[in-house]
mmCIF file with all atom_site columns, C-alpha atoms in Angstrom:
data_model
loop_
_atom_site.group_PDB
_atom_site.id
_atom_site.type_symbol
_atom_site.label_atom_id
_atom_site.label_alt_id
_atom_site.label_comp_id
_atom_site.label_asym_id
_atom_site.label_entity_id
_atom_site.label_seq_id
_atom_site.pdbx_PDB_ins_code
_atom_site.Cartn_x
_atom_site.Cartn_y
_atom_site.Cartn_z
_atom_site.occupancy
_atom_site.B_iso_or_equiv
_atom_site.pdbx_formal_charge
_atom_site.auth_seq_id
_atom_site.auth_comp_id
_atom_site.auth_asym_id
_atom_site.auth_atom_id
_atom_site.pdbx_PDB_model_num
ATOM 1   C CA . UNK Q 1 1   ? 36.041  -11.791 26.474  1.00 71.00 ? 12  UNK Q CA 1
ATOM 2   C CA . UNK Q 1 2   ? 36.981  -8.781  23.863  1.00 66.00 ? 13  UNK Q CA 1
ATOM 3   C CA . UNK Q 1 3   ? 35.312  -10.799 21.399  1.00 67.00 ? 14  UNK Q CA 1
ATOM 4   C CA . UNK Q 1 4   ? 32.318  -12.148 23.160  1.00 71.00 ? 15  UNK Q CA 1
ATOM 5   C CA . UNK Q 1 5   ? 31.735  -8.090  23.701  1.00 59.00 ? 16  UNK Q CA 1
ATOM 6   C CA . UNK Q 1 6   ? 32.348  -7.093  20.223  1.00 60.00 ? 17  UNK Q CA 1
ATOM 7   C CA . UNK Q 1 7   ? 30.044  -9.913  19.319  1.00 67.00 ? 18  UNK Q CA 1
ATOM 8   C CA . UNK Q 1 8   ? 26.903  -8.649  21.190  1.00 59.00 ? 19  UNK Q CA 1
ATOM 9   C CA . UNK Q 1 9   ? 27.497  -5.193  20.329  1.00 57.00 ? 20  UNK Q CA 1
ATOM 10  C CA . UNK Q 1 10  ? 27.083  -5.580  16.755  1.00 55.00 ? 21  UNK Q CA 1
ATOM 11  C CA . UNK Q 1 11  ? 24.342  -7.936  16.934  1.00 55.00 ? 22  UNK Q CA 1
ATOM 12  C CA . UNK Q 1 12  ? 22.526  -5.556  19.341  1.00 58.00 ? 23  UNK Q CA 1
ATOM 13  C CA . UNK Q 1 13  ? 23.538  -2.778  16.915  1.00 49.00 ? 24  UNK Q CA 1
ATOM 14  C CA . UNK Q 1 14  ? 22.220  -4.432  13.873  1.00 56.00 ? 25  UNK Q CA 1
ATOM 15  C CA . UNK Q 1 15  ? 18.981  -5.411  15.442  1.00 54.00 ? 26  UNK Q CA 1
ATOM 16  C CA . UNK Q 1 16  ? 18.242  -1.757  16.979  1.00 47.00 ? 27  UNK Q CA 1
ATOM 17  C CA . UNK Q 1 17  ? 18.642  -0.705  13.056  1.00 52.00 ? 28  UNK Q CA 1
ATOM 18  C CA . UNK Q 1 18  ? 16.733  -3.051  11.786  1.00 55.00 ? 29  UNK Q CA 1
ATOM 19  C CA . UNK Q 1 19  ? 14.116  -2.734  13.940  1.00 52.00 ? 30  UNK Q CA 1
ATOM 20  C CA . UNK Q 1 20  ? 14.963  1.206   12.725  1.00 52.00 ? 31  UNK Q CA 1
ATOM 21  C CA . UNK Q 1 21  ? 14.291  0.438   9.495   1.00 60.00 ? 32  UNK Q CA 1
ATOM 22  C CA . UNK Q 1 22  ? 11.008  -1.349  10.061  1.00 62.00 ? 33  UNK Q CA 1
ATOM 23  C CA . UNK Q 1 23  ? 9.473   1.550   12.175  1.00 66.00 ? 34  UNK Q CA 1
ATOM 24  C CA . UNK Q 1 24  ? 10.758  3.988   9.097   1.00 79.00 ? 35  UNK Q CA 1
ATOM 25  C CA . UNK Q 1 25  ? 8.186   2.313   6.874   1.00 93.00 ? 36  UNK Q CA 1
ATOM 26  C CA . UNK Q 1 26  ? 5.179   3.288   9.204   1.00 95.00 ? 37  UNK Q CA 1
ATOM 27  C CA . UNK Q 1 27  ? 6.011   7.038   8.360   1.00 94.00 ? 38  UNK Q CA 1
ATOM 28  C CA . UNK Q 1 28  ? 6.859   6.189   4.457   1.00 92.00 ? 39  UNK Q CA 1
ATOM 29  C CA . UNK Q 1 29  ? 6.762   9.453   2.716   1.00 89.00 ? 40  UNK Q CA 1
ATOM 30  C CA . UNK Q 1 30  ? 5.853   11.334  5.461   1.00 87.00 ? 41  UNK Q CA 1
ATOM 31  C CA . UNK Q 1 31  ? 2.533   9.735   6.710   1.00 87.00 ? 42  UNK Q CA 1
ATOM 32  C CA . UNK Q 1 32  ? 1.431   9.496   10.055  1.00 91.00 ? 43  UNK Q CA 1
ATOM 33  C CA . UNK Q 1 33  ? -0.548  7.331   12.035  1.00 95.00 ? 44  UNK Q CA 1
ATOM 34  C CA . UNK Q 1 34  ? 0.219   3.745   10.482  1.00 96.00 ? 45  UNK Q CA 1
ATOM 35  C CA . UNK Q 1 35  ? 0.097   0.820   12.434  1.00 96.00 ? 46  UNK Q CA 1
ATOM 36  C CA . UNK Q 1 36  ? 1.664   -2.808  11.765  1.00 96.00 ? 47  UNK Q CA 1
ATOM 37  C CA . UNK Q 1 37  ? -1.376  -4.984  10.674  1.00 95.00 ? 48  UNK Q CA 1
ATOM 38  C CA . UNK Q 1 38  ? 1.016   -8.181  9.504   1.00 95.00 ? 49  UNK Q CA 1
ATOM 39  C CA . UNK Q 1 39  ? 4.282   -7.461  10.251  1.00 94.00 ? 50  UNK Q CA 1
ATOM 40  C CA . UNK Q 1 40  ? 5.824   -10.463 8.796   1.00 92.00 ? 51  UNK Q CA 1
ATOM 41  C CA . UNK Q 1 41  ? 3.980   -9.687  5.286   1.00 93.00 ? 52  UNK Q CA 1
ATOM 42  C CA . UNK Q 1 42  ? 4.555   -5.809  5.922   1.00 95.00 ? 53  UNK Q CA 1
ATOM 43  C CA . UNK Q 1 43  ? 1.164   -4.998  6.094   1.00 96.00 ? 54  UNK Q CA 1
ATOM 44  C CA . UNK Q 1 44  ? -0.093  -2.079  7.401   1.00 97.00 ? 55  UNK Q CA 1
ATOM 45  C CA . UNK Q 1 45  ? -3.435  -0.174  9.075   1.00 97.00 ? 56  UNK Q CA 1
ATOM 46  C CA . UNK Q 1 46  ? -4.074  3.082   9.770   1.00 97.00 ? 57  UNK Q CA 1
ATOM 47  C CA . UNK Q 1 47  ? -7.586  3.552   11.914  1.00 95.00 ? 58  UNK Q CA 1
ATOM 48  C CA . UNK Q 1 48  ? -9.363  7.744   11.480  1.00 92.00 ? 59  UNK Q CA 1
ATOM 49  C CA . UNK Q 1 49  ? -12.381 8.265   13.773  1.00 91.00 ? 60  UNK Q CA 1
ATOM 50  C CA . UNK Q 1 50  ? -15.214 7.858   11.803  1.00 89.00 ? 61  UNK Q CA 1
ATOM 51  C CA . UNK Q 1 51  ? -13.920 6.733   9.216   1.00 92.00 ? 62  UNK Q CA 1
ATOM 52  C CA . UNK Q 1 52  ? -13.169 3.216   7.508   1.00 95.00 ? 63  UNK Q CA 1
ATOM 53  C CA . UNK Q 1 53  ? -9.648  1.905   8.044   1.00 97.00 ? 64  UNK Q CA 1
ATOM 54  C CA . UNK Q 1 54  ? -7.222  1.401   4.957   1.00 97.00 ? 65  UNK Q CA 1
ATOM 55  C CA . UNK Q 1 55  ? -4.193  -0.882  4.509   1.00 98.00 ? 66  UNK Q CA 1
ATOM 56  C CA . UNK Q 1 56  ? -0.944  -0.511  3.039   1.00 97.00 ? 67  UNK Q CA 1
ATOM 57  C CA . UNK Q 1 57  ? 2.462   -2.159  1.873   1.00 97.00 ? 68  UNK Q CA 1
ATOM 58  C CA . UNK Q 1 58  ? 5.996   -0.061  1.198   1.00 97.00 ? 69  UNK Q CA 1
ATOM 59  C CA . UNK Q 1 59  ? 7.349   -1.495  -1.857  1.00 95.00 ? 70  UNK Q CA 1
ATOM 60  C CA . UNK Q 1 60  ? 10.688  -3.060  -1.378  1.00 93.00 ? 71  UNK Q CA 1
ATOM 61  C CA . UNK Q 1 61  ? 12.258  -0.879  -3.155  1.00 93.00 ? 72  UNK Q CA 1
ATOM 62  C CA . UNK Q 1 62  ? 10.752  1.924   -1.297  1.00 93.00 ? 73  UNK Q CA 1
ATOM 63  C CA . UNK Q 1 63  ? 9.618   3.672   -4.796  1.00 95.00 ? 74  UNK Q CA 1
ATOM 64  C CA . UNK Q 1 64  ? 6.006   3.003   -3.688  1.00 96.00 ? 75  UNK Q CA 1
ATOM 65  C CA . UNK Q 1 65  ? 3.077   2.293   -1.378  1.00 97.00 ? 76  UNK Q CA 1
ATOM 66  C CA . UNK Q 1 66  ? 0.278   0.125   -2.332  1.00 97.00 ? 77  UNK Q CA 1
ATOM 67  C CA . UNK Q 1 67  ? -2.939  1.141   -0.167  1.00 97.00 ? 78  UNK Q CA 1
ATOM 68  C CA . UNK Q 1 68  ? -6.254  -0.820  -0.470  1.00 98.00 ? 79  UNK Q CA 1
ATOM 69  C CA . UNK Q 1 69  ? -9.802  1.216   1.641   1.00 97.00 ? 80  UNK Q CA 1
ATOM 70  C CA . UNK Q 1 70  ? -12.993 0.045   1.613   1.00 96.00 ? 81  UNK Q CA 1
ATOM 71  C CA . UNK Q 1 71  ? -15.662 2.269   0.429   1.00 95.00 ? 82  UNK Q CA 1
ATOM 72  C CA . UNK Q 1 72  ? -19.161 3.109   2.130   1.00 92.00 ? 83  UNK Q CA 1
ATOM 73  C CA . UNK Q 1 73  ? -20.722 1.181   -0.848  1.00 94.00 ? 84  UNK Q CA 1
ATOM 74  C CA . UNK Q 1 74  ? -18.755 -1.818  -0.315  1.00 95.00 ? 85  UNK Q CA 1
ATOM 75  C CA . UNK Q 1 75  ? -16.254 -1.863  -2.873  1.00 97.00 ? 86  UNK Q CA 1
ATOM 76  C CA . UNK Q 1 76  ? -12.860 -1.385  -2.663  1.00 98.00 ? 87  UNK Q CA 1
ATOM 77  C CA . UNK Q 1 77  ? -10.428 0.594   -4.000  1.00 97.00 ? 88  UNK Q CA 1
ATOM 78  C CA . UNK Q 1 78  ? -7.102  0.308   -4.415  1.00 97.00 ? 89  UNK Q CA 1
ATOM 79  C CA . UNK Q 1 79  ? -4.134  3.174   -4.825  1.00 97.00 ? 90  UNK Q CA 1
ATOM 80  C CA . UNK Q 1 80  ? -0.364  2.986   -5.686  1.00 97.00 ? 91  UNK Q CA 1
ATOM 81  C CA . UNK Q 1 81  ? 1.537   6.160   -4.249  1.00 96.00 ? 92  UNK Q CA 1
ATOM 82  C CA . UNK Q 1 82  ? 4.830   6.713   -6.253  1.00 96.00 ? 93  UNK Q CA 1
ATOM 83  C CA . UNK Q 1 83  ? 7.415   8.464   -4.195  1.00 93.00 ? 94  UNK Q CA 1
ATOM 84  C CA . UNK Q 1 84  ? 7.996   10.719  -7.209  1.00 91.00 ? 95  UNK Q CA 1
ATOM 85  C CA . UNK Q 1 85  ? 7.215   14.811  -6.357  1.00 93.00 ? 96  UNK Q CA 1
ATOM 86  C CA . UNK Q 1 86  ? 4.897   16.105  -9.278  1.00 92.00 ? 97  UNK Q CA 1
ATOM 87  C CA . UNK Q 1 87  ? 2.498   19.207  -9.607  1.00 92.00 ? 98  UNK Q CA 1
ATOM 88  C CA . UNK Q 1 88  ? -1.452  18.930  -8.235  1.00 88.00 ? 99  UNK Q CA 1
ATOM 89  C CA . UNK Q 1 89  ? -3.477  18.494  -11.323 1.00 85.00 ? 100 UNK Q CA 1
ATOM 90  C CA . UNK Q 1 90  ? -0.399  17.216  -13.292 1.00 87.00 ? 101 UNK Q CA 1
ATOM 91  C CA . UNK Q 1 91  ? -0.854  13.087  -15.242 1.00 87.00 ? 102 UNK Q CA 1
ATOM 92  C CA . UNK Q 1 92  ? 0.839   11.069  -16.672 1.00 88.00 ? 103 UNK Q CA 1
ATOM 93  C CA . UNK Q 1 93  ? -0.997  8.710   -19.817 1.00 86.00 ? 104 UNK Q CA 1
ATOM 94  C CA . UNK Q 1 94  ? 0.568   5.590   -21.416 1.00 82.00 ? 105 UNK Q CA 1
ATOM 95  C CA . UNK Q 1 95  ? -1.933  3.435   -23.903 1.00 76.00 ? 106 UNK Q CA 1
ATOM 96  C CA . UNK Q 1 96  ? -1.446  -0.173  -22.899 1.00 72.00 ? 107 UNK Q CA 1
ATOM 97  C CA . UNK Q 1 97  ? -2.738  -3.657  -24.371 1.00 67.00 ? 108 UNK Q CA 1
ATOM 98  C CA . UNK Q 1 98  ? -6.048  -4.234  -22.062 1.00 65.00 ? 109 UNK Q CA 1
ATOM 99  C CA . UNK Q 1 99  ? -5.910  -7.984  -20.909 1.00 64.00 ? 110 UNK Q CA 1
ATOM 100 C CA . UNK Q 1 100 ? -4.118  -9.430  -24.080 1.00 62.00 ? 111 UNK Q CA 1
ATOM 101 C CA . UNK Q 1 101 ? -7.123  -7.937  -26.880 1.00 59.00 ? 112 UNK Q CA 1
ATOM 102 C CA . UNK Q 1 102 ? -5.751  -5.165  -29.422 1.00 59.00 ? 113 UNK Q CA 1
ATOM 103 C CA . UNK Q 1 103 ? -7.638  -2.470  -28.314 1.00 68.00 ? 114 UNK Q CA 1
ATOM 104 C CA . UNK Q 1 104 ? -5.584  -0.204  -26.223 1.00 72.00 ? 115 UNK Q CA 1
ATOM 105 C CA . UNK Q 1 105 ? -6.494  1.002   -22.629 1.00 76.00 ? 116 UNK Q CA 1
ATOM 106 C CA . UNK Q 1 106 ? -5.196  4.845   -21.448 1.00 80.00 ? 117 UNK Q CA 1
ATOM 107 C CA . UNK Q 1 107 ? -3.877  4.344   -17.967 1.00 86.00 ? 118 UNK Q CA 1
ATOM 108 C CA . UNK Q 1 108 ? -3.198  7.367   -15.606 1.00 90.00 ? 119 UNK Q CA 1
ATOM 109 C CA . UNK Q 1 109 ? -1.208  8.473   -12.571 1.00 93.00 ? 120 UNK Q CA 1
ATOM 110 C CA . UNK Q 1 110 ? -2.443  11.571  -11.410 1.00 92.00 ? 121 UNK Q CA 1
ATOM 111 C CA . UNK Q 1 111 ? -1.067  14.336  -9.177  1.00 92.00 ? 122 UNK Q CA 1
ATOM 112 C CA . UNK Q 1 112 ? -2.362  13.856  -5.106  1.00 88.00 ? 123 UNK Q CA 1
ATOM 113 C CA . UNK Q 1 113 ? -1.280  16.174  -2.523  1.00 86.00 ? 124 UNK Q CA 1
ATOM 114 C CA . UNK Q 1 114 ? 2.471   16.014  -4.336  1.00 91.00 ? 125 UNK Q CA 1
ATOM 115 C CA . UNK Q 1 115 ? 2.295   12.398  -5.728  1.00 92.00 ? 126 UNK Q CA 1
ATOM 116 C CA . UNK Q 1 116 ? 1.728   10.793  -8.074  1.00 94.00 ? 127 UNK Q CA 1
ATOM 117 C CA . UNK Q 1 117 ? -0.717  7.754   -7.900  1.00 95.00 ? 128 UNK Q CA 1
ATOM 118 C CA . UNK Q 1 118 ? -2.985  5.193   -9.553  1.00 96.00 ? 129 UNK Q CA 1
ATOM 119 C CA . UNK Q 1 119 ? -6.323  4.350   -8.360  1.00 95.00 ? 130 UNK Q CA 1
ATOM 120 C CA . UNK Q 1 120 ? -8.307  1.246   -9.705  1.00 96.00 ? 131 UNK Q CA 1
ATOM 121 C CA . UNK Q 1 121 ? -11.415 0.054   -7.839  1.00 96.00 ? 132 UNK Q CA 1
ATOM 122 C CA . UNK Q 1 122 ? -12.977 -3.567  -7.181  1.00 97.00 ? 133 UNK Q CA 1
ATOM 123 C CA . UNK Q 1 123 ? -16.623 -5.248  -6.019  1.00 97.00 ? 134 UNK Q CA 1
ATOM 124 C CA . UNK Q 1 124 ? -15.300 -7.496  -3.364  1.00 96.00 ? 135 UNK Q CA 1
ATOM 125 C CA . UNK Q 1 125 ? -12.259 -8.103  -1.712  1.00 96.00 ? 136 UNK Q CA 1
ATOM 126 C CA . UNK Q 1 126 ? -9.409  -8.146  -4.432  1.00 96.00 ? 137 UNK Q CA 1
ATOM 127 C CA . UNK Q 1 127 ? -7.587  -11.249 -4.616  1.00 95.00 ? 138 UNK Q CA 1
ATOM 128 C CA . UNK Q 1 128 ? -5.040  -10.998 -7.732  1.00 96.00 ? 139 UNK Q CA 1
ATOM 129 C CA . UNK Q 1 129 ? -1.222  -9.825  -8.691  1.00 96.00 ? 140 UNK Q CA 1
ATOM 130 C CA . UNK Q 1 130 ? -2.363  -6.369  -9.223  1.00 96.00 ? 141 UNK Q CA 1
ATOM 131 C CA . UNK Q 1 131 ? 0.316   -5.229  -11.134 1.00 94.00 ? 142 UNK Q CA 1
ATOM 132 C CA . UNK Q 1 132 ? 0.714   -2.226  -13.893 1.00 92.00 ? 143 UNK Q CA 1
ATOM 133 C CA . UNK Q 1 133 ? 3.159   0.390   -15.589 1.00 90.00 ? 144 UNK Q CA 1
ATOM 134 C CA . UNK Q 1 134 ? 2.520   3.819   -16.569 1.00 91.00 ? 145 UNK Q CA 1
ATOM 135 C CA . UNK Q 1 135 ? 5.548   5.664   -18.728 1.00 88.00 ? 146 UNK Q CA 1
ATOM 136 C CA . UNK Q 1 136 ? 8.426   5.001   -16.106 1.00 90.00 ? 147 UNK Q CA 1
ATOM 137 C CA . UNK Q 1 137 ? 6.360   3.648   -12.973 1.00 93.00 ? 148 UNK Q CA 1
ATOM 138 C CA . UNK Q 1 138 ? 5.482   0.518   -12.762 1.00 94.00 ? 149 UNK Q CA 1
ATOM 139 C CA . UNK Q 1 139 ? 4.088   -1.520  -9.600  1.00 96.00 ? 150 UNK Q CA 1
ATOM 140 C CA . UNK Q 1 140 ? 3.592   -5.346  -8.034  1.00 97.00 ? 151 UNK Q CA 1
ATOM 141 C CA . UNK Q 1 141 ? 1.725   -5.847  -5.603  1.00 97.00 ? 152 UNK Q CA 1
ATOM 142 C CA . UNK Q 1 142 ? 0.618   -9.626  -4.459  1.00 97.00 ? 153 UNK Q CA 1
ATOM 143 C CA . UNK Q 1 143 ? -3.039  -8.613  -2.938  1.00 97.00 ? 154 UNK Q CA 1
ATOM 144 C CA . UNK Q 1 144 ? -4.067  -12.155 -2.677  1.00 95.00 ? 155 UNK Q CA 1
ATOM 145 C CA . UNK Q 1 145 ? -1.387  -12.493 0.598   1.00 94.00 ? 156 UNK Q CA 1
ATOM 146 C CA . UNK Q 1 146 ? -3.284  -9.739  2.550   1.00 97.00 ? 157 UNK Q CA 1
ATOM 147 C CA . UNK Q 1 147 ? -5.699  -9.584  5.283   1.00 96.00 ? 158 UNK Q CA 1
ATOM 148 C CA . UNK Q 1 148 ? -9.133  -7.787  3.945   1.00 97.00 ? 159 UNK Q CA 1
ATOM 149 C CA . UNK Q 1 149 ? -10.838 -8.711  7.573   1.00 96.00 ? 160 UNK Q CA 1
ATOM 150 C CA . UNK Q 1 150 ? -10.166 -5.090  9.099   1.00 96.00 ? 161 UNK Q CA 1
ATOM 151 C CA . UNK Q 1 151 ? -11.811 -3.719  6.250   1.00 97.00 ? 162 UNK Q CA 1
ATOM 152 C CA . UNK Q 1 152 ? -14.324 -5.567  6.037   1.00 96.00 ? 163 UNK Q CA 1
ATOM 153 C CA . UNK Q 1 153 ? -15.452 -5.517  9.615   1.00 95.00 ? 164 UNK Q CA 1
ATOM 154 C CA . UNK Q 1 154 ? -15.239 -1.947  9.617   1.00 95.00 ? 165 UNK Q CA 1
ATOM 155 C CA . UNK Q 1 155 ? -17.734 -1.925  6.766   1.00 95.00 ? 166 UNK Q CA 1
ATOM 156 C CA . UNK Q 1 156 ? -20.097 -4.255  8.240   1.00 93.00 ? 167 UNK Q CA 1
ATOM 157 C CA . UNK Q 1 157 ? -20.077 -2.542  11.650  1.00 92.00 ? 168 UNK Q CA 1
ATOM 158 C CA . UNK Q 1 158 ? -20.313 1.037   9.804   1.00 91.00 ? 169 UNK Q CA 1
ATOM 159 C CA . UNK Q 1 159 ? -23.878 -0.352  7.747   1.00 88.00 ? 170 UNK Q CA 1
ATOM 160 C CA . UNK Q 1 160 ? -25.355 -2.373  10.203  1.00 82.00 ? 171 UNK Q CA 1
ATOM 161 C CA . UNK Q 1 161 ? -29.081 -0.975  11.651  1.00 68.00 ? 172 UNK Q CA 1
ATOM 162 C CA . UNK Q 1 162 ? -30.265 -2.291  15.857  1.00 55.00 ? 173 UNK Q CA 1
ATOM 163 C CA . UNK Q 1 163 ? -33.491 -3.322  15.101  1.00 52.00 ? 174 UNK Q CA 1
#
């Protein structure tokens, strides 16, 4: 009976912390107000009054957050949040090969509110490995598994006219 006890215990334990763990993520370096969107891909949403929604994944690893918003034009842009502390205003510039040709392409993380992060934008909905590394910081992110409907209903509701 001991055993049986000991049994449930730890299992109820180990769930409690991973469920922990989970709920940790919405509040990944220090954000507020994220929502699960997919929990079994670990896709987040995080809704602002008057505003269009965005969507986010904690890397693995927990060195980074991939975010994807949609923009009042339509397209959408896409951001990688390092969990690295830097200086507003600092960068960081590595030359890399640009799709296989010779010529060389400067990529830069930049300093946001404390972070560093990498911004690349996109016409529609992006659908690709978007992957990339800067000096030290590199990122993988496999945008083709996520959602975009959120977005883009929030987009579509935010432009449409009552005639």
């Amino acid at each position: 009976m001991l055993l049986i006890v000991a049994i449930a215990s730890w299992n109820t334990f180990k769930t409690l912390m991973d469920i922990s763990e989970r709920n940790s993520e919405l509040t990944f370096m220090g954000s507020s107000g994220w929502r699960w969107h997919d929990e079994s891909q670990r896709i987040q949403i995080k809704r602002v009054k008057n505003q269009l929604p965005a969507l986010r994944k904690v890397s693995e690893n927990g060195d980074y957050a991939s975010l994807v918003t949609i923009t009042q034009s339509g397209s959408y842009r896409g951001f990688v949040f390092f969990d690295t502390d830097c200086e507003d205003g600092a960068i960081v510039t590595e030359r890399v090969p640009y799709d296989g040709i010779e010529q060389a392409k400067l990529e830069v993380l930049h300093c946001l509110h404390g972070k560093l992060v990498y911004i690349e934008t996109w016409p529609s909905a992006p659908k690709i490995n978007w992957q990339g590394r800067i000096g030290d910081f590199q990122f993988q992110e496999a945008l083709s598994n996520w959602d975009f409907t959120p977005l883009q209903k929030a987009y579509l509701k935010s432009v449409a006219e009552l005639i």
